[in-house]
Short mmCIF file of C-alpha atoms in Angstrom, two decimals:
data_model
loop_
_atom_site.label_atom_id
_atom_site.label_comp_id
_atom_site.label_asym_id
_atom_site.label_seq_id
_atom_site.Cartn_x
_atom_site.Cartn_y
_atom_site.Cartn_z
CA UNK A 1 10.80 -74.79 -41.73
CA UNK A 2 9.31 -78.19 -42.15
CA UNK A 3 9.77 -79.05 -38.70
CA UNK A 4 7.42 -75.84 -37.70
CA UNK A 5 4.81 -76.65 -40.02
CA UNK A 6 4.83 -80.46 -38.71
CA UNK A 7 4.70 -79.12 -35.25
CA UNK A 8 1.90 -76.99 -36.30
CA UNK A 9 0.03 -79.34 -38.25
CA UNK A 10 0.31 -82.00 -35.11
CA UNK A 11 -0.96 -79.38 -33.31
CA UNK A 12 -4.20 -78.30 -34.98
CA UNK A 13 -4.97 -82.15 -35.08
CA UNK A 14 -5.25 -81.62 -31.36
CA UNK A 15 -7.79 -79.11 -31.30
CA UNK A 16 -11.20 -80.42 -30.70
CA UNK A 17 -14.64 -78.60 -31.55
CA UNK A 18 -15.40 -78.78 -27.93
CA UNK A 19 -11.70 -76.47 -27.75
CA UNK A 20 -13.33 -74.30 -30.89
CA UNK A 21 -16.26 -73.82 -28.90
CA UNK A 22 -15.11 -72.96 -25.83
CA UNK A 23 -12.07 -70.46 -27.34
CA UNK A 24 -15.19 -68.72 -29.40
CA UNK A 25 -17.38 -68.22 -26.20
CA UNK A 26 -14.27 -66.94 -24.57
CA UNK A 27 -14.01 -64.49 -27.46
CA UNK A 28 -17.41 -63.66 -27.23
CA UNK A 29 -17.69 -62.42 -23.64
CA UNK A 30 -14.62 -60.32 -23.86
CA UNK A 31 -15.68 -59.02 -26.73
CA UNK A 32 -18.87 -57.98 -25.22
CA UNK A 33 -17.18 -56.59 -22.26
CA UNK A 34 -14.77 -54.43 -24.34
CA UNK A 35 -17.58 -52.82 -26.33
CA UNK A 36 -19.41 -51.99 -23.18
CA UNK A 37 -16.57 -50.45 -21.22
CA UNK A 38 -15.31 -48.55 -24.84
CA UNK A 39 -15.58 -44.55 -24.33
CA UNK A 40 -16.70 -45.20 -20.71
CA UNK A 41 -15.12 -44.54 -17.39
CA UNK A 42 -14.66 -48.06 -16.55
CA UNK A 43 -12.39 -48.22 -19.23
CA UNK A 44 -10.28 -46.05 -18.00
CA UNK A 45 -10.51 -47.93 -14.31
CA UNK A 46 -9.94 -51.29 -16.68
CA UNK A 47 -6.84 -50.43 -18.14
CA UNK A 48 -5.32 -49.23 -14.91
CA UNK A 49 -6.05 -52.47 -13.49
CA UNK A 50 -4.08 -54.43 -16.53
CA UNK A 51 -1.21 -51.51 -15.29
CA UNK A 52 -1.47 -53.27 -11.58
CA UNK A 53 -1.33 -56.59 -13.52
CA UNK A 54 1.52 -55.37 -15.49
CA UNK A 55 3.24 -54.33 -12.49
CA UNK A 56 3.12 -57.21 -10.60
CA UNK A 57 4.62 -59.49 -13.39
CA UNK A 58 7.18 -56.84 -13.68
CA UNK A 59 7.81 -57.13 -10.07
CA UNK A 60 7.93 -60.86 -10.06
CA UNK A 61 10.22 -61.35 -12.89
CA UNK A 62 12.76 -58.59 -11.22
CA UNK A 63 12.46 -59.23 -7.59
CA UNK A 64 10.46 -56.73 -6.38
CA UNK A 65 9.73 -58.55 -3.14
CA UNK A 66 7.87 -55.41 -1.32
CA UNK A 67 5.92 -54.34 -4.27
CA UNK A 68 4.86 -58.11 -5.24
CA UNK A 69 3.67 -58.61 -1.13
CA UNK A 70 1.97 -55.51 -1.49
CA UNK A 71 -0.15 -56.26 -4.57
CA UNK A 72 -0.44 -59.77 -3.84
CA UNK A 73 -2.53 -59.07 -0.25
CA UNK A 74 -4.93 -56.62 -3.23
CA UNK A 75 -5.32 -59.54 -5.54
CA UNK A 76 -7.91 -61.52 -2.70
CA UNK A 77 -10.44 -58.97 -3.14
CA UNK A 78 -9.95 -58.23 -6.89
CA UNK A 79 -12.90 -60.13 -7.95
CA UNK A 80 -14.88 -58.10 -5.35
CA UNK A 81 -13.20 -54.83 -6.73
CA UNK A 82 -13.95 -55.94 -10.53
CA UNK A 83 -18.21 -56.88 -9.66
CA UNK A 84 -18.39 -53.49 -7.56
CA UNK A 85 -16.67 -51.04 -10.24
CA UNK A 86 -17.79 -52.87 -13.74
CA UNK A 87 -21.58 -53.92 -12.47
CA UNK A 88 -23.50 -51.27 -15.03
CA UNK A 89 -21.38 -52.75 -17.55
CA UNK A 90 -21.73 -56.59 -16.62
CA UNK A 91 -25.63 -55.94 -16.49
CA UNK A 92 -25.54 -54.23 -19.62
CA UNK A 93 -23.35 -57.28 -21.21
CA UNK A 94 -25.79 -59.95 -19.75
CA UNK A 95 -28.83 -57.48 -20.97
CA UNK A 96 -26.98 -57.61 -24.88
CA UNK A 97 -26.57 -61.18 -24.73
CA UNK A 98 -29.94 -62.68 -23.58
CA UNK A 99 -32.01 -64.58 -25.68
CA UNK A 100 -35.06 -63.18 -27.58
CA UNK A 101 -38.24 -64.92 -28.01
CA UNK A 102 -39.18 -65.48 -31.11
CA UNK A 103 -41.86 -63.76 -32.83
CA UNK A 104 -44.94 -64.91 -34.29
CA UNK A 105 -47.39 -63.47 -36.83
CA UNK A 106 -49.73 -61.80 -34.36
CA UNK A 107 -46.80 -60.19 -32.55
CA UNK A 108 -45.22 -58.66 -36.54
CA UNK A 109 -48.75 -57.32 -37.50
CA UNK A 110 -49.06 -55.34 -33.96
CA UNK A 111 -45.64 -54.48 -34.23
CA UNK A 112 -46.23 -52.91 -37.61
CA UNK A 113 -49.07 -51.00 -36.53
CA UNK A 114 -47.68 -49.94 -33.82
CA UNK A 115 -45.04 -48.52 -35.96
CA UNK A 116 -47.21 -46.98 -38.36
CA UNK A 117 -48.94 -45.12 -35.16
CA UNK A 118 -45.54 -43.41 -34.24
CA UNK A 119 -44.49 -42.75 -37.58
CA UNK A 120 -47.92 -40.28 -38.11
CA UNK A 121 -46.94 -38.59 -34.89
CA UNK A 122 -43.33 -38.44 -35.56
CA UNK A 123 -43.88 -36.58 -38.61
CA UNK A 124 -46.24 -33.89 -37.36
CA UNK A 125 -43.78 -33.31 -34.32
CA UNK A 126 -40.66 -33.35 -37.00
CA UNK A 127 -43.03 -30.52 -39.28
CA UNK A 128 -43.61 -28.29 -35.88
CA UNK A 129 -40.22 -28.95 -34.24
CA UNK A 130 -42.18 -30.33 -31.21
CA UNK A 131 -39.82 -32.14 -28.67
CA UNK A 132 -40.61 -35.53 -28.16
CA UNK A 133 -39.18 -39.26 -26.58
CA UNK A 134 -40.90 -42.09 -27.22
CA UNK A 135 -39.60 -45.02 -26.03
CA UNK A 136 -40.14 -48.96 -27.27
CA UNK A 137 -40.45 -51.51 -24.94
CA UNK A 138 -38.51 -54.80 -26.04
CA UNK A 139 -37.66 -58.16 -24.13
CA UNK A 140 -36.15 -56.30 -21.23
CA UNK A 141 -38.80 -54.69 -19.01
CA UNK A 142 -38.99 -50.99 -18.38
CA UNK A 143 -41.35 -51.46 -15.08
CA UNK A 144 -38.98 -49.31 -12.87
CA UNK A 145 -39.53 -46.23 -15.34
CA UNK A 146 -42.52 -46.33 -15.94
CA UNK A 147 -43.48 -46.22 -12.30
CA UNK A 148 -41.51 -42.52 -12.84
CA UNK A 149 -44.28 -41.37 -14.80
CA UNK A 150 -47.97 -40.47 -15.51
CA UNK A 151 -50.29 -43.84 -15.43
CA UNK A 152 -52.32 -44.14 -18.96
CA UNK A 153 -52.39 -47.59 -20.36
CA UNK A 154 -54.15 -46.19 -23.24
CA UNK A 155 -54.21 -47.87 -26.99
CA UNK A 156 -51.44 -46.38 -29.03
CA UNK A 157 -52.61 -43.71 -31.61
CA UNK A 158 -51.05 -41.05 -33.30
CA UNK A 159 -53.58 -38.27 -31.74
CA UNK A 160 -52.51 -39.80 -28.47
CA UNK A 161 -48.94 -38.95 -28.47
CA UNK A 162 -49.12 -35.59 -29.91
CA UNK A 163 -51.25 -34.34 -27.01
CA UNK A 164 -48.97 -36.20 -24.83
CA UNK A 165 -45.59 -33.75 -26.46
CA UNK A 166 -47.79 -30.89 -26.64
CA UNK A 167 -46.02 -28.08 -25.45
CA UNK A 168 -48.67 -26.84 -23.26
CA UNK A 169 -49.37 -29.97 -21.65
CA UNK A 170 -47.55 -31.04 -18.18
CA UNK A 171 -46.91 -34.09 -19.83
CA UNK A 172 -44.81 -33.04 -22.49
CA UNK A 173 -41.47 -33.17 -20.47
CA UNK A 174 -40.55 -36.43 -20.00
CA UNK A 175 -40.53 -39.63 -21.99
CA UNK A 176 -43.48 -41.57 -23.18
CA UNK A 177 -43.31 -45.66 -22.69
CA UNK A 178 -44.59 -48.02 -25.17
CA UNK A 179 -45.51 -51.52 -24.80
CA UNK A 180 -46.85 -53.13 -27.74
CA UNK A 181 -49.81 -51.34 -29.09
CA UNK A 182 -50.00 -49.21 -25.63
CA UNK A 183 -48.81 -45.80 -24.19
CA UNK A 184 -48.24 -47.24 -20.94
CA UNK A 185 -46.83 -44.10 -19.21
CA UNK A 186 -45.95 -40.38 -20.02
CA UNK A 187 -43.71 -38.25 -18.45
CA UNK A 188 -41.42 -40.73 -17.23
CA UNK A 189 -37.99 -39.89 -15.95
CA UNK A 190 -35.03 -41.67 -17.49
CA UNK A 191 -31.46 -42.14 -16.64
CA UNK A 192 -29.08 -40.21 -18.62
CA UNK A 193 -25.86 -41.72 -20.29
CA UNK A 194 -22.47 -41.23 -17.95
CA UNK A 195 -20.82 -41.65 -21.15
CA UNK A 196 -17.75 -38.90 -20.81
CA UNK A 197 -17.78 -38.27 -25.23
CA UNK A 198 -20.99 -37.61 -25.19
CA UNK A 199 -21.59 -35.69 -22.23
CA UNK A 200 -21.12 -32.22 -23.32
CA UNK A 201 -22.24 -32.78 -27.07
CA UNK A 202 -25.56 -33.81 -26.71
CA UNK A 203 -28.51 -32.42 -25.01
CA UNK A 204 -30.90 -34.03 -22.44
CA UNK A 205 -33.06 -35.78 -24.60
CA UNK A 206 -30.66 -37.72 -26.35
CA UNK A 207 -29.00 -38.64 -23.71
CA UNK A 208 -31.78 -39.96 -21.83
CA UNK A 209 -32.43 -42.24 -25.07
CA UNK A 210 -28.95 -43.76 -24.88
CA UNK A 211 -28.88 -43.92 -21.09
CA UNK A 212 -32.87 -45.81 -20.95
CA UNK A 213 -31.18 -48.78 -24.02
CA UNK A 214 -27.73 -48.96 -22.07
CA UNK A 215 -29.36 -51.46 -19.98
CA UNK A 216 -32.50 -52.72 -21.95
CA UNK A 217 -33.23 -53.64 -25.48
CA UNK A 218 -35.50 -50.69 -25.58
CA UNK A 219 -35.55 -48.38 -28.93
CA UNK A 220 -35.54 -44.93 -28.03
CA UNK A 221 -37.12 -41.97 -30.62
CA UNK A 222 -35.87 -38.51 -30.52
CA UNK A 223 -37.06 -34.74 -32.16
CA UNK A 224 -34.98 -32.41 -31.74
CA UNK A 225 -37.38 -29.41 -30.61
CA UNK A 226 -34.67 -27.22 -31.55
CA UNK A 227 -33.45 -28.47 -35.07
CA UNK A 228 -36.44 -31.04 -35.68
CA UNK A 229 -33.94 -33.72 -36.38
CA UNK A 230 -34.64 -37.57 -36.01
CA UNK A 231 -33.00 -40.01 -34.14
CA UNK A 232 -33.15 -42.76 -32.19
CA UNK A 233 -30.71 -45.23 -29.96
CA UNK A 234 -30.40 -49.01 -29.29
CA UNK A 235 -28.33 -50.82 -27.23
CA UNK A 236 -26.22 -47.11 -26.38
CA UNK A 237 -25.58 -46.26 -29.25
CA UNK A 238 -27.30 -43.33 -31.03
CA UNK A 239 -28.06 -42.85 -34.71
CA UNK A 240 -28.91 -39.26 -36.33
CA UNK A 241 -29.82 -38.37 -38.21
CA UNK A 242 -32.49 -40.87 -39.88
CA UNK A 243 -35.19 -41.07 -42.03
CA UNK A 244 -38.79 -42.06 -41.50
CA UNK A 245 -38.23 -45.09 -43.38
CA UNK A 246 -35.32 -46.10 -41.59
CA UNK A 247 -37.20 -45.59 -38.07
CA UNK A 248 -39.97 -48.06 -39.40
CA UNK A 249 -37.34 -50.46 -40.17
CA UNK A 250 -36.15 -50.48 -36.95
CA UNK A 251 -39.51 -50.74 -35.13
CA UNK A 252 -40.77 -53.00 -36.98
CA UNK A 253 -37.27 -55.39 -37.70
CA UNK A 254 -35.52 -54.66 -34.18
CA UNK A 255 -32.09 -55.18 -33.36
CA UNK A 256 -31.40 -56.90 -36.40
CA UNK A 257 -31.28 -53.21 -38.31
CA UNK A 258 -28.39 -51.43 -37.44
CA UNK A 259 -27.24 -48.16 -39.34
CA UNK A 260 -23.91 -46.81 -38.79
CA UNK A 261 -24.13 -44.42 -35.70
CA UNK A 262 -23.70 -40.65 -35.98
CA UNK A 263 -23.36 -37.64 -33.18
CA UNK A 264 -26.42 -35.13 -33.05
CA UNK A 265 -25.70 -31.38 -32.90
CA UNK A 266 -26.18 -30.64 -29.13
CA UNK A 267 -29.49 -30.33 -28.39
CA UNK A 268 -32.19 -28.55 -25.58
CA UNK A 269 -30.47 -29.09 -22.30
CA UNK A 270 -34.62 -29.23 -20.74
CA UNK A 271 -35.93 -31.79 -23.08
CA UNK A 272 -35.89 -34.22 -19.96
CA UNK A 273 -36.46 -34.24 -16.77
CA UNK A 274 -33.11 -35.02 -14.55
CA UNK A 275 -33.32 -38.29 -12.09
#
């Protein structure tokens, strides 16, 4: 017993930080990876591939010449295989991972403004059960939807965005983009989640919201035009229902606010527009 804690003991006096550091980075990315992949296809495509893997140490160790040849000639284009199959999920890692600027006062006080502006219309559509999508524009850009949409570039207001979800208007179905203290575009088509749990429990709407901040830092609001329910998602993962307060935390605080994530009751299969 002494002899295993000596070995251990000359072994930790080994490790350098520069070992520590590069062990927790290690750590980091896979941890990132398996998050992203968790409840998604690739998942299921990842842990077939640690089967292969399996297999071929299997094959190795018991002389499996044929079936070792055979998935040694795969193992030159694995990395190939791995960027073509996982790419949604490695740009949604590197998206989670960048770096955020920093903000400054100027950038809080619009923020909270902006927030206030959403809250006023949030609560009137929440009161009339009036479907609506607003989405939040963070450190990722969302250029590439908001070319999808109606054009408005208009100052943020809460009189704005309920004649934008109007049920009348032509506007109303789709999602409305905001950057900063602007309505950018309406009407904007968004991708929806490919996420196989959630596919056939949620409705449109929400799953446009978790599909547009699977590969942005966007904040997505959701009202359920057929329960009036609140919601919103981050980073693909959906919370609902929430309060108003909790919503203005988020807006205003970001990423750093992070309720526990609950599953809507299905909602209108129309509230978006398909891709």
């Amino acid at each position: 017993m002494a002899a295993i804690w000596a070995g251990l003991i000359s072994t930790l006096e080994k490790v350098t930080w520069v070992a520590l550091l590069d062990i927790a980075i290690v750590a980091f990315l896979i941890y990132q990876f398996v998050v992203n992949v968790r409840g998604r296809r690739a998942g299921q495509v990842m842990i077939g591939l640690l089967a292969l893997l399996a297999i071929y140490f299997a094959a190795n160790r018991l002389g499996l010449e044929l079936v070792r040849i055979l998935l040694a000639s795969i193992a030159p284009f694995a990395a190939l295989v791995v960027v073509i199959l996982f790419q949604a999920e490695i740009r949604r890692m590197l998206a989670r991972i960048s770096f955020r600027r920093l903000p400054g006062f100027g950038e809080r006080l619009e923020r909270r403004e902006s927030a206030e502006e959403i809250l006023l219309a949030l609560q009137y559509f929440v009161q009339n059960r009036t479907g609506a999508l607003v989405v939040v524009e963070g450190d990722i850009g969302l250029k590439t939807f908001i070319e999808t949409g109606i054009a408005l570039d208009a100052t943020l207001s809460r009189d704005l965005l309920v004649s934008i979800f109007w049920p009348k208007t032509p506007m109303h179905d789709g999602a409305a983009i905001v950057q900063g203290d602007r309505v950018i575009a309406a009407s904007c088509f968004l991708p929806l989640t490919l996420n196989p749990t959630l596919m056939n429990t949620l409705g449109t709407r929400h799953r446009a919201a978790i599909g547009v901040t699977e590969d942005t830092d966007a904040i997505a609001v959701i009202v359920s035009e057929e329960t009036g329910r609140l919601s919103y998602a981050h980073h693909g993962e959906l919370y609902s229902p929430v309060s108003f307060e909790e919503i203005q935390d988020v807006l205003t605080s970001g990423p750093t606010y992070k309720p526990r994530p609950t599953a809507p009751l299905p909602d209108e299969p129309a509230a978006v527009r398909l891709q």
